[in-house]
Every structure is written in C-alpha cells, then in structure tokens.
Amino acid sequence: MTFIDVPRVAPAWDQLRELTPTVSQQVFRAIMDAFARPGTVQRVSTEGLPEGVPAAALPLLALADIMTPIGALRSADDAHLEADAVTAAIAAIGRVVAARVVDAADARYALALAESAELGLLSPGIHWAPEKGTTLVQRVEAIHVGAAAPRWRLTGPGIPPHAPVELSVDGLGDRFVDARDLLVSDYPAGIDSILMADDGELIALSRTTRIEKI
C-alpha cells in the first residue's frame, strides 16, 4: 500500500493565514461543484498557502469557523512520526478560523494527511440529525479520472447511470474504501469526503456515492 511521504518535521503552519474572500469563495464553489457531480475533478489554486503546507488545508480554511469543531486522523503508517505534522496542521487551522480542535469522533470537519486506520472514529450522525455526520478532508497523492487501469468505479446521485466514473487515487487503498463503506451504510447518516491532492485537484464523495473496487 502506498502512503504519502508526510514531512517528519511539521511545515510552516505558523505562517498560515486566513484565506482572502476571493480565494475562499473559489474553494467553496469548487467543493460545491465537486459534491454536485461526485468524481468530477475540480482544481483550486494553492498559491496562497505557505510553502510546505498541503492543499488539503484549503477546504478547512474555507468551510470551518467558530461553530464547527475540527479534528485530525493519524496516518496508518508510522503514526507516532506523523503526529507532529497533523497536530500542527489542525492546531494552526483552528487558530486561523477560530474553530475548536476536538477528538476526531466529535469533529464536524476532520483532516487526514495520509490514509488512516482511524476512519471508523468519525461520526456518521444519526437518522434524525444526518447533518452531524463528519466531512473528511483526505490528502491524497494524485487523482486519475478515466485512468487506463482504474481501481474504483463510482455510481450514485449526481453520476449519470449510463456513465459511471472510473478512476484511480494514489495514496488510498482498500482500507479507506472498506471503512467508508461502513460509515455510509445507514443513509441518511454517513460521512462526506473531499479528496485533495497537493496540486490543488480535488474530488468529492458524497455519502450517497458508492465505490466499487475494480
């Protein structure tokens, strides 16, 4: 299984600043478009981020605020080495957007810098309060829609029934798919996911999106 090369020393999170209104609107619009058409690649600019801060910070900077507690998931590989990076990341984002940093189980938005064994900690909400389900921002290495050797087939609302989306996502494997399947198995409860590559490309997986492993 491939894991993202997470920096052993936390990047310059102390230089992180609030997004400008224009950039925040661009990121928000890209995310909304991505959820409207799951599996469709959107792209946002990463120019406003300090060097070394991954693009996965952008959705949290655009979406989280004082009313939305945020948390983080540790990497499935070398979790103790990655802890400093993910701790620095979520603390810096919380400082910038004035959000409270909480355990992953209580987070409205959660950040994962690599594939995590802790996905099952996230809250799917409940039937009469599905809005309490967590939105996961998952950093990935690269997104390849229409790849020559796709690993996933996406179906569900927002995807034409006659044209399922086939893609490969570098940095995520069966562990992610299996854990997510459990979290979205009791609709309308479930989690929503934003997969974000460092080049600014992103796709969204609504809780209604089904992933078939090819």
Short mmCIF file of C-alpha atoms in Angstrom, two decimals:
data_model
loop_
_atom_site.label_atom_id
_atom_site.label_comp_id
_atom_site.label_asym_id
_atom_site.label_seq_id
_atom_site.Cartn_x
_atom_site.Cartn_y
_atom_site.Cartn_z
CA MET A 1 0.00 0.00 0.00
CA THR A 2 1.29 3.47 -0.87
CA PHE A 3 1.41 6.17 1.74
CA ILE A 4 2.05 9.87 1.30
CA ASP A 5 5.50 10.99 2.34
CA VAL A 6 4.39 13.09 5.30
CA PRO A 7 7.12 15.50 6.46
CA ARG A 8 8.84 14.34 9.64
CA VAL A 9 9.15 17.97 10.70
CA ALA A 10 5.92 19.97 10.64
CA PRO A 11 5.86 22.52 7.80
CA ALA A 12 5.42 26.25 8.32
CA TRP A 13 1.95 26.05 9.80
CA ASP A 14 2.72 29.09 11.94
CA GLN A 15 2.70 31.13 8.71
CA LEU A 16 -0.82 30.04 7.81
CA ARG A 17 -3.24 32.92 7.33
CA GLU A 18 -6.95 33.38 6.65
CA LEU A 19 -7.96 32.99 3.01
CA THR A 20 -8.94 36.11 1.14
CA PRO A 21 -12.68 36.35 0.41
CA THR A 22 -12.00 35.71 -3.29
CA VAL A 23 -9.94 32.56 -2.67
CA SER A 24 -12.38 31.32 -0.03
CA GLN A 25 -15.27 31.70 -2.47
CA GLN A 26 -13.32 29.87 -5.19
CA VAL A 27 -12.56 26.96 -2.88
CA PHE A 28 -16.16 26.85 -1.62
CA ARG A 29 -17.53 26.86 -5.18
CA ALA A 30 -15.14 24.10 -6.27
CA ILE A 31 -16.24 21.94 -3.33
CA MET A 32 -19.93 22.52 -4.03
CA ASP A 33 -19.43 21.65 -7.71
CA ALA A 34 -17.49 18.54 -6.71
CA PHE A 35 -20.30 17.34 -4.43
CA ALA A 36 -22.92 18.07 -7.10
CA ARG A 37 -21.01 15.81 -9.51
CA PRO A 38 -19.12 13.22 -7.44
CA GLY A 39 -15.93 12.01 -9.09
CA THR A 40 -15.56 15.13 -11.24
CA VAL A 41 -12.16 16.74 -10.77
CA GLN A 42 -12.11 20.37 -9.66
CA ARG A 43 -8.98 22.46 -9.28
CA VAL A 44 -8.16 25.32 -6.93
CA SER A 45 -5.08 27.50 -6.69
CA THR A 46 -2.59 26.74 -3.91
CA GLU A 47 -0.64 29.98 -4.31
CA GLY A 48 -1.94 31.48 -1.07
CA LEU A 49 -0.54 28.68 1.11
CA PRO A 50 2.87 28.85 2.79
CA GLU A 51 5.48 26.59 1.22
CA GLY A 52 5.21 23.11 2.71
CA VAL A 53 1.55 23.36 3.73
CA PRO A 54 -0.51 20.85 1.71
CA ALA A 55 -3.53 21.89 -0.32
CA ALA A 56 -5.70 19.78 1.99
CA ALA A 57 -5.68 22.78 4.34
CA LEU A 58 -7.79 24.78 1.89
CA PRO A 59 -11.21 23.12 2.39
CA LEU A 60 -10.93 23.51 6.15
CA LEU A 61 -9.85 27.14 5.83
CA ALA A 62 -12.84 27.81 3.56
CA LEU A 63 -15.51 25.79 5.41
CA ALA A 64 -14.66 25.73 9.12
CA ASP A 65 -15.46 28.52 11.56
CA ILE A 66 -16.11 29.14 15.24
CA MET A 67 -19.26 26.97 15.09
CA THR A 68 -17.58 23.91 13.55
CA PRO A 69 -15.26 21.79 15.72
CA ILE A 70 -12.36 20.25 13.79
CA GLY A 71 -10.17 17.22 14.39
CA ALA A 72 -7.50 15.09 12.77
CA LEU A 73 -6.80 11.47 11.90
CA ARG A 74 -3.34 9.96 12.25
CA SER A 75 -1.63 8.10 9.44
CA ALA A 76 -1.98 4.33 9.31
CA ASP A 77 1.78 4.09 8.85
CA ASP A 78 4.31 5.46 11.35
CA ALA A 79 1.51 7.23 13.22
CA HIS A 80 3.81 8.40 16.00
CA LEU A 81 6.11 10.10 13.48
CA GLU A 82 3.24 11.77 11.63
CA ALA A 83 1.56 13.00 14.81
CA ASP A 84 3.57 16.22 14.99
CA ALA A 85 2.59 17.20 11.44
CA VAL A 86 -1.11 16.51 11.79
CA THR A 87 -1.24 18.09 15.26
CA ALA A 88 0.47 21.23 13.97
CA ALA A 89 -1.87 21.30 10.97
CA ILE A 90 -5.13 21.11 12.86
CA ALA A 91 -3.95 23.48 15.58
CA ALA A 92 -2.90 26.10 13.03
CA ILE A 93 -6.15 25.80 11.08
CA GLY A 94 -8.13 26.11 14.32
CA ARG A 95 -6.22 29.25 15.21
CA VAL A 96 -6.84 30.85 11.81
CA VAL A 97 -10.57 30.12 11.57
CA ALA A 98 -11.29 30.28 15.33
CA ALA A 99 -12.55 26.68 15.34
CA ARG A 100 -12.32 24.46 18.40
CA VAL A 101 -9.96 21.48 17.99
CA VAL A 102 -11.54 18.26 19.28
CA ASP A 103 -11.11 14.50 19.05
CA ALA A 104 -11.92 13.03 15.64
CA ALA A 105 -15.12 11.44 16.95
CA ASP A 106 -16.52 14.88 17.81
CA ALA A 107 -15.30 16.76 14.73
CA ARG A 108 -17.57 18.38 12.16
CA TYR A 109 -14.60 18.52 9.79
CA ALA A 110 -11.67 16.13 10.02
CA LEU A 111 -8.27 16.24 8.32
CA ALA A 112 -6.18 13.22 7.30
CA LEU A 113 -2.72 13.83 5.83
CA ALA A 114 -2.45 10.19 4.70
CA GLU A 115 -4.57 7.06 4.67
CA SER A 116 -5.64 6.42 8.25
CA ALA A 117 -6.65 3.39 10.28
CA GLU A 118 -8.82 5.72 12.39
CA LEU A 119 -11.54 6.45 9.82
CA GLY A 120 -14.01 4.45 11.89
CA LEU A 121 -13.75 7.05 14.66
CA LEU A 122 -15.62 9.62 12.57
CA SER A 123 -19.25 10.31 13.37
CA PRO A 124 -21.84 9.43 10.68
CA GLY A 125 -24.51 11.36 12.53
CA ILE A 126 -27.93 9.82 13.13
CA HIS A 127 -31.09 9.40 11.07
CA TRP A 128 -32.87 12.42 12.54
CA ALA A 129 -29.70 14.52 12.51
CA PRO A 130 -27.66 13.43 9.46
CA GLU A 131 -26.07 16.88 9.30
CA LYS A 132 -23.97 15.82 12.29
CA GLY A 133 -22.03 13.44 10.06
CA THR A 134 -18.37 14.40 9.66
CA THR A 135 -16.91 15.82 6.47
CA LEU A 136 -13.46 14.29 5.94
CA VAL A 137 -10.74 16.18 4.07
CA GLN A 138 -8.36 13.46 2.91
CA ARG A 139 -4.97 14.35 1.46
CA VAL A 140 -4.02 12.08 -1.47
CA GLU A 141 -1.04 11.88 -3.81
CA ALA A 142 -2.85 12.18 -7.13
CA ILE A 143 -6.27 11.71 -8.75
CA HIS A 144 -6.60 9.98 -12.13
CA VAL A 145 -10.14 10.04 -13.57
CA GLY A 146 -10.53 7.88 -16.66
CA ALA A 147 -7.24 6.13 -15.87
CA ALA A 148 -6.07 3.32 -18.13
CA ALA A 149 -6.16 0.99 -15.13
CA PRO A 150 -8.88 2.34 -12.83
CA ARG A 151 -9.23 0.92 -9.34
CA TRP A 152 -12.62 2.41 -8.41
CA ARG A 153 -15.98 2.75 -10.14
CA LEU A 154 -18.30 5.42 -8.73
CA THR A 155 -22.09 5.34 -9.03
CA GLY A 156 -24.93 7.15 -7.32
CA PRO A 157 -26.75 10.50 -7.37
CA GLY A 158 -25.01 13.13 -9.47
CA ILE A 159 -23.40 10.48 -11.70
CA PRO A 160 -25.21 9.51 -14.93
CA PRO A 161 -26.40 5.89 -14.58
CA HIS A 162 -25.07 5.06 -18.05
CA ALA A 163 -21.66 6.63 -17.37
CA PRO A 164 -20.15 5.60 -14.02
CA VAL A 165 -16.93 7.38 -13.08
CA GLU A 166 -13.81 5.21 -13.18
CA LEU A 167 -10.66 6.47 -11.51
CA SER A 168 -7.55 5.72 -9.50
CA VAL A 169 -6.48 7.63 -6.41
CA ASP A 170 -2.82 7.38 -5.44
CA GLY A 171 -2.34 7.20 -1.68
CA LEU A 172 -5.58 5.40 -0.78
CA GLY A 173 -6.26 1.68 -0.77
CA ASP A 174 -8.86 -0.87 0.26
CA ARG A 175 -8.62 0.19 3.91
CA PHE A 176 -10.20 3.54 3.06
CA VAL A 177 -12.95 2.05 0.89
CA ASP A 178 -13.92 -0.62 3.42
CA ALA A 179 -14.01 1.81 6.37
CA ARG A 180 -16.01 4.35 4.37
CA ASP A 181 -18.49 1.66 3.27
CA LEU A 182 -19.37 1.03 6.91
CA LEU A 183 -19.75 4.73 7.67
CA VAL A 184 -22.18 5.35 4.77
CA SER A 185 -24.17 2.12 5.13
CA ASP A 186 -27.06 3.64 7.11
CA TYR A 187 -28.27 6.55 4.94
CA PRO A 188 -29.14 9.36 5.57
CA ALA A 189 -26.45 9.06 8.23
CA GLY A 190 -22.90 8.93 6.89
CA ILE A 191 -19.76 10.91 6.18
CA ASP A 192 -18.90 13.06 3.18
CA SER A 193 -15.35 13.10 1.85
CA ILE A 194 -13.17 15.57 -0.04
CA LEU A 195 -10.07 14.00 -1.61
CA MET A 196 -7.42 16.67 -2.15
CA ALA A 197 -4.10 16.36 -3.95
CA ASP A 198 -1.19 18.72 -3.33
CA ASP A 199 -1.51 20.19 -6.84
CA GLY A 200 -4.94 21.60 -5.95
CA GLU A 201 -7.05 18.92 -7.67
CA LEU A 202 -9.97 17.58 -5.68
CA ILE A 203 -12.94 15.29 -5.97
CA ALA A 204 -15.83 14.83 -3.58
CA LEU A 205 -17.50 11.63 -2.43
CA SER A 206 -20.97 12.27 -1.08
CA ARG A 207 -22.33 9.77 1.44
CA THR A 208 -24.66 8.62 -1.36
CA THR A 209 -21.75 7.82 -3.68
CA ARG A 210 -20.99 4.13 -4.00
CA ILE A 211 -17.43 2.90 -4.60
CA GLU A 212 -16.95 -0.41 -6.38
CA LYS A 213 -13.41 -1.79 -6.27
CA ILE A 214 -12.34 -2.92 -9.76
#
